[in-house]
CSV table of C-alpha atoms in Angstrom, one decimal:
chain,number,residue,atom,x,y,z
Y,89,MET,CA,10.1,43.0,-17.7
Y,90,THR,CA,11.5,41.1,-20.3
Y,91,ILE,CA,9.0,40.2,-23.2
Y,92,THR,CA,8.8,36.6,-24.7
Y,93,LEU,CA,9.0,36.1,-28.2
Y,94,LEU,CA,8.2,33.4,-30.7
Y,95,ILE,CA,9.4,34.0,-34.0
Y,96,THR,CA,7.6,32.6,-36.9
Y,97,ASP,CA,9.4,32.7,-40.8
Y,98,ASP,CA,10.0,30.2,-43.5
Y,99,HIS,CA,13.5,31.4,-44.2
Y,100,PRO,CA,15.9,30.4,-41.7
Y,101,ILE,CA,18.4,33.1,-42.4
Y,102,VAL,CA,15.6,35.6,-41.4
Y,103,ARG,CA,14.6,33.6,-38.0
Y,104,ASP,CA,18.4,33.5,-37.6
Y,105,GLY,CA,18.7,37.5,-37.9
Y,106,LEU,CA,15.5,38.2,-35.7
Y,107,ARG,CA,17.0,35.7,-32.9
Y,108,GLY,CA,20.2,37.6,-32.8
Y,109,ILE,CA,18.8,41.0,-32.8
Y,110,PHE,CA,16.5,40.4,-29.7
Y,111,THR,CA,18.7,37.8,-27.6
Y,112,ALA,CA,21.3,40.9,-27.8
Y,113,ASP,CA,18.8,42.7,-25.8
Y,114,GLN,CA,18.1,42.1,-22.3
Y,115,GLY,CA,15.1,42.8,-22.6
Y,116,PHE,CA,13.6,40.3,-24.9
Y,117,GLU,CA,13.4,36.4,-24.6
Y,118,VAL,CA,13.1,34.2,-27.6
Y,119,LEU,CA,11.6,31.1,-26.6
Y,120,GLY,CA,11.1,29.4,-30.1
Y,121,GLU,CA,10.8,29.4,-33.8
Y,122,ALA,CA,8.5,28.5,-36.1
Y,123,SER,CA,8.5,27.6,-40.2
Y,124,SER,CA,4.8,27.9,-40.6
Y,125,GLY,CA,1.6,29.1,-39.7
Y,126,ASP,CA,0.8,25.4,-38.1
Y,127,GLU,CA,3.8,25.3,-36.4
Y,128,ALA,CA,3.4,28.5,-35.1
Y,129,VAL,CA,0.5,28.1,-33.5
Y,130,ALA,CA,1.5,24.2,-31.7
Y,131,LEU,CA,4.3,26.0,-30.2
Y,132,ALA,CA,2.4,29.0,-29.2
Y,133,GLU,CA,-0.1,27.0,-27.4
Y,134,LYS,CA,3.0,25.2,-25.6
Y,135,LEU,CA,5.3,28.1,-24.6
Y,136,ARG,CA,3.0,30.7,-24.3
Y,137,PRO,CA,4.9,33.9,-25.3
Y,138,ASP,CA,4.3,37.5,-25.0
Y,139,VAL,CA,4.6,38.2,-28.5
Y,140,VAL,CA,4.4,36.0,-31.8
Y,141,LEU,CA,6.4,37.7,-34.6
Y,142,MET,CA,4.4,36.3,-37.8
Y,143,ASP,CA,5.3,36.1,-41.1
Y,144,LEU,CA,2.7,36.4,-43.6
Y,145,ARG,CA,3.3,33.8,-46.5
Y,146,MET,CA,4.6,30.5,-46.0
Y,147,PRO,CA,4.3,27.4,-47.4
Y,148,GLY,CA,1.2,25.0,-46.1
Y,149,SER,CA,-0.8,27.0,-43.3
Y,150,GLY,CA,0.4,30.7,-44.0
Y,151,GLY,CA,0.2,33.7,-41.3
Y,152,VAL,CA,-3.2,35.2,-41.5
Y,153,ALA,CA,-4.9,31.7,-41.0
Y,154,ALA,CA,-2.4,31.1,-37.7
Y,155,ILE,CA,-3.6,34.3,-36.6
Y,156,ALA,CA,-7.4,33.4,-37.1
Y,157,LYS,CA,-6.3,30.1,-35.1
Y,158,LEU,CA,-4.6,31.4,-32.3
Y,159,ALA,CA,-7.4,34.0,-31.9
Y,160,ARG,CA,-10.2,31.1,-32.0
Y,161,LEU,CA,-8.1,29.3,-29.4
Y,162,GLY,CA,-8.2,32.0,-27.0
Y,163,ASN,CA,-3.9,32.2,-27.0
Y,164,PRO,CA,-3.0,35.3,-25.0
Y,165,ALA,CA,0.0,35.8,-27.5
Y,166,ARG,CA,-0.1,39.5,-29.2
Y,167,VAL,CA,0.6,38.8,-32.7
Y,168,LEU,CA,2.6,41.2,-34.7
Y,169,VAL,CA,2.8,40.7,-38.5
Y,170,LEU,CA,6.5,41.3,-39.7
Y,171,THR,CA,6.4,40.7,-43.9
Y,172,THR,CA,7.6,42.5,-46.5
Y,173,TYR,CA,4.0,42.9,-48.3
Y,174,ASP,CA,2.0,45.9,-48.1
Y,175,THR,CA,-1.0,45.3,-50.1
Y,176,ASP,CA,-4.5,45.3,-49.2
Y,177,THR,CA,-4.9,42.0,-49.6
Y,178,ASP,CA,-2.0,41.5,-47.0
Y,179,VAL,CA,-3.1,43.7,-44.6
Y,180,VAL,CA,-6.5,44.1,-44.2
Y,181,PRO,CA,-6.8,40.0,-43.6
Y,182,ALA,CA,-4.1,40.0,-41.2
Y,183,ILE,CA,-5.6,42.5,-39.1
Y,184,GLU,CA,-9.2,41.3,-39.3
Y,185,ALA,CA,-7.9,37.7,-38.3
Y,186,GLY,CA,-6.5,39.1,-34.8
Y,187,ALA,CA,-3.2,40.8,-35.4
Y,188,THR,CA,-2.3,43.5,-32.9
Y,189,GLY,CA,0.4,44.9,-35.3
Y,190,TYR,CA,1.7,45.0,-38.7
Y,191,LEU,CA,5.5,45.9,-39.8
Y,192,LEU,CA,7.7,45.6,-42.4
Y,193,LYS,CA,10.6,44.1,-42.4
Y,194,ASP,CA,12.8,47.1,-43.5
Y,195,SER,CA,11.9,48.6,-40.7
Y,196,PRO,CA,14.8,49.9,-38.4
Y,197,ARG,CA,15.9,47.5,-35.0
Y,198,GLU,CA,14.8,50.2,-32.7
Y,199,GLU,CA,11.3,51.0,-34.7
Y,200,LEU,CA,11.2,46.8,-34.4
Y,201,PHE,CA,11.8,46.8,-30.5
Y,202,ARG,CA,9.1,49.3,-30.0
Y,203,ALA,CA,6.9,47.5,-32.2
Y,204,VAL,CA,7.3,44.5,-29.9
Y,205,ARG,CA,6.9,46.4,-26.9
Y,206,ALA,CA,3.7,48.2,-28.0
Y,207,THR,CA,2.2,44.8,-29.1
Y,208,ALA,CA,3.1,42.9,-25.5
Y,209,ARG,CA,1.0,45.9,-24.0
Y,210,GLY,CA,-1.7,45.4,-26.8
Y,211,GLU,CA,-1.3,48.9,-28.2
Y,212,ALA,CA,-1.8,48.8,-31.9
Y,213,VAL,CA,1.3,49.1,-34.5
Y,214,LEU,CA,1.4,49.9,-37.6
Y,215,SER,CA,4.6,50.8,-40.2
Y,216,PRO,CA,3.9,54.2,-41.7
Y,217,ALA,CA,3.3,52.6,-45.0
Y,218,VAL,CA,0.3,50.3,-43.9
Y,219,ALA,CA,-1.5,52.9,-41.7
Y,220,ASP,CA,-1.2,55.0,-45.1
Y,221,LEU,CA,-2.9,52.6,-46.8
Y,222,ILE,CA,-5.7,52.3,-44.2
Y,223,LEU,CA,-6.3,55.4,-43.9
Y,224,GLY,CA,-6.6,55.6,-47.7
Y,225,ARG,CA,-8.9,52.9,-47.8
Y,226,MET,CA,-11.1,54.7,-44.6
Y,227,ARG,CA,-11.1,58.0,-46.6
Y,228,ALA,CA,-12.4,56.7,-50.2
Y,229,PRO,CA,-15.9,57.1,-51.2
Y,230,ALA,CA,-18.1,54.4,-50.6
Y,231,PRO,CA,-19.0,52.6,-53.9
Y,232,GLU,CA,-21.7,53.6,-55.5
Y,233,PRO,CA,-24.8,51.4,-55.6
Y,234,LEU,CA,-25.8,50.3,-59.1
Y,235,SER,CA,-29.0,51.9,-60.4
Y,236,ARG,CA,-32.3,50.3,-61.1
Y,237,ARG,CA,-31.6,50.0,-64.9
Y,238,GLU,CA,-28.0,48.9,-64.6
Y,239,LEU,CA,-29.3,45.7,-62.4
Y,240,GLU,CA,-32.1,45.0,-64.8
Y,241,ILE,CA,-29.5,45.0,-67.8
Y,242,LEU,CA,-26.6,42.7,-65.6
Y,243,THR,CA,-29.8,40.3,-64.8
Y,244,LEU,CA,-30.6,39.8,-68.8
Y,245,ILE,CA,-26.4,39.4,-69.2
Y,246,SER,CA,-26.7,36.7,-67.0
Y,247,ARG,CA,-29.2,35.1,-68.3
Y,248,GLY,CA,-27.6,34.8,-71.9
Y,249,SER,CA,-28.8,37.9,-73.7
Y,250,SER,CA,-26.8,40.2,-75.7
Y,251,ASN,CA,-26.8,43.8,-75.6
Y,252,LYS,CA,-29.1,44.3,-78.4
Y,253,GLU,CA,-31.4,41.7,-77.0
Y,254,ALA,CA,-31.0,43.3,-73.3
Y,255,ALA,CA,-32.1,46.7,-75.6
Y,256,LYS,CA,-34.9,45.2,-77.2
Y,257,GLN,CA,-36.6,43.8,-73.9
Y,258,LEU,CA,-36.3,46.7,-71.9
Y,259,PHE,CA,-37.1,49.3,-75.2
Y,260,ILE,CA,-34.1,51.3,-75.3
Y,261,SER,CA,-31.5,51.3,-77.5
Y,262,GLU,CA,-28.1,49.5,-77.6
Y,263,ALA,CA,-25.9,52.5,-76.9
Y,264,THR,CA,-27.9,53.0,-73.8
Y,265,VAL,CA,-27.6,49.2,-73.1
Y,266,LYS,CA,-23.6,49.8,-73.2
Y,267,THR,CA,-23.6,53.4,-71.3
Y,268,HIS,CA,-25.3,51.5,-68.6
Y,269,LEU,CA,-22.7,48.7,-68.7
Y,270,VAL,CA,-19.6,51.1,-69.1
Y,271,HIS,CA,-21.1,52.5,-65.3
Y,272,ALA,CA,-22.0,49.3,-63.7
Y,273,TYR,CA,-18.4,48.6,-64.4
Y,274,ALA,CA,-17.2,51.3,-62.8
Y,275,LYS,CA,-18.8,50.8,-59.9
Y,276,LEU,CA,-18.2,47.2,-59.3
Y,277,GLY,CA,-14.6,47.7,-59.9
Y,278,VAL,CA,-14.4,45.2,-62.8
Y,279,LYS,CA,-13.3,45.6,-66.6
Y,280,ASP,CA,-16.0,42.9,-68.5
Y,281,ARG,CA,-19.3,41.7,-68.6
Y,282,ALA,CA,-18.4,38.2,-66.9
Y,283,ALA,CA,-16.5,40.0,-64.3
Y,284,ALA,CA,-19.4,42.1,-63.8
Y,285,VAL,CA,-22.2,39.3,-63.4
Y,286,ALA,CA,-19.6,37.3,-61.3
Y,287,THR,CA,-19.1,40.2,-59.1
Y,288,ALA,CA,-22.7,41.1,-59.0
Y,289,PHE,CA,-23.7,37.7,-58.2
Y,290,GLU,CA,-21.3,37.6,-55.1
Y,291,GLN,CA,-22.5,40.9,-53.5
Y,292,GLY,CA,-26.2,39.4,-54.1
Y,293,LEU,CA,-27.2,42.1,-56.2
Y,294,LEU,CA,-28.8,39.1,-58.7
Y,295,GLY,CA,-30.8,36.1,-57.7
Y,296,GLY,CA,-29.3,32.9,-57.9
């Protein structure tokens, strides 16, 4: 069975290289090439490939937006992300958008072939580095919730109170306020008051 492909990358030399790799093997057929997410969606709808090789960071509409749009359209093509990026901010959105696999561009040719075949079958494919990243996230302990006192202090801070003013209103020492804030920063993953307040609002921990 021949697997049909759509190659998406904003660098012509990368597209040329990938086309050369796949056309040299009788098990694959390259139906087309796209240089942006929008073009990839349009061609995937027209050509109906088995697999879309998708870069992530491209001018205009990027790969994640294209993956999500293909899913919304109900396009049957499986998407294999092929990129140089292996950070949380790249991997997780792509997988959540509907990518079947995630591979790095430095993968050997045979690994790329195996990944495309597995993707065409609907099997999840992750490069070792990406798999380690996701496993690490799964194994990481859940963030500890803010205590009632920490929330009280952040609420006062969000309303413009200084540490000294917050201490006075809560009948505690200013040093205690600072200690609670340090704990809150650690739990929220931030480094200062402004970021703590903003993050707490984003997470719905503070009132509007």
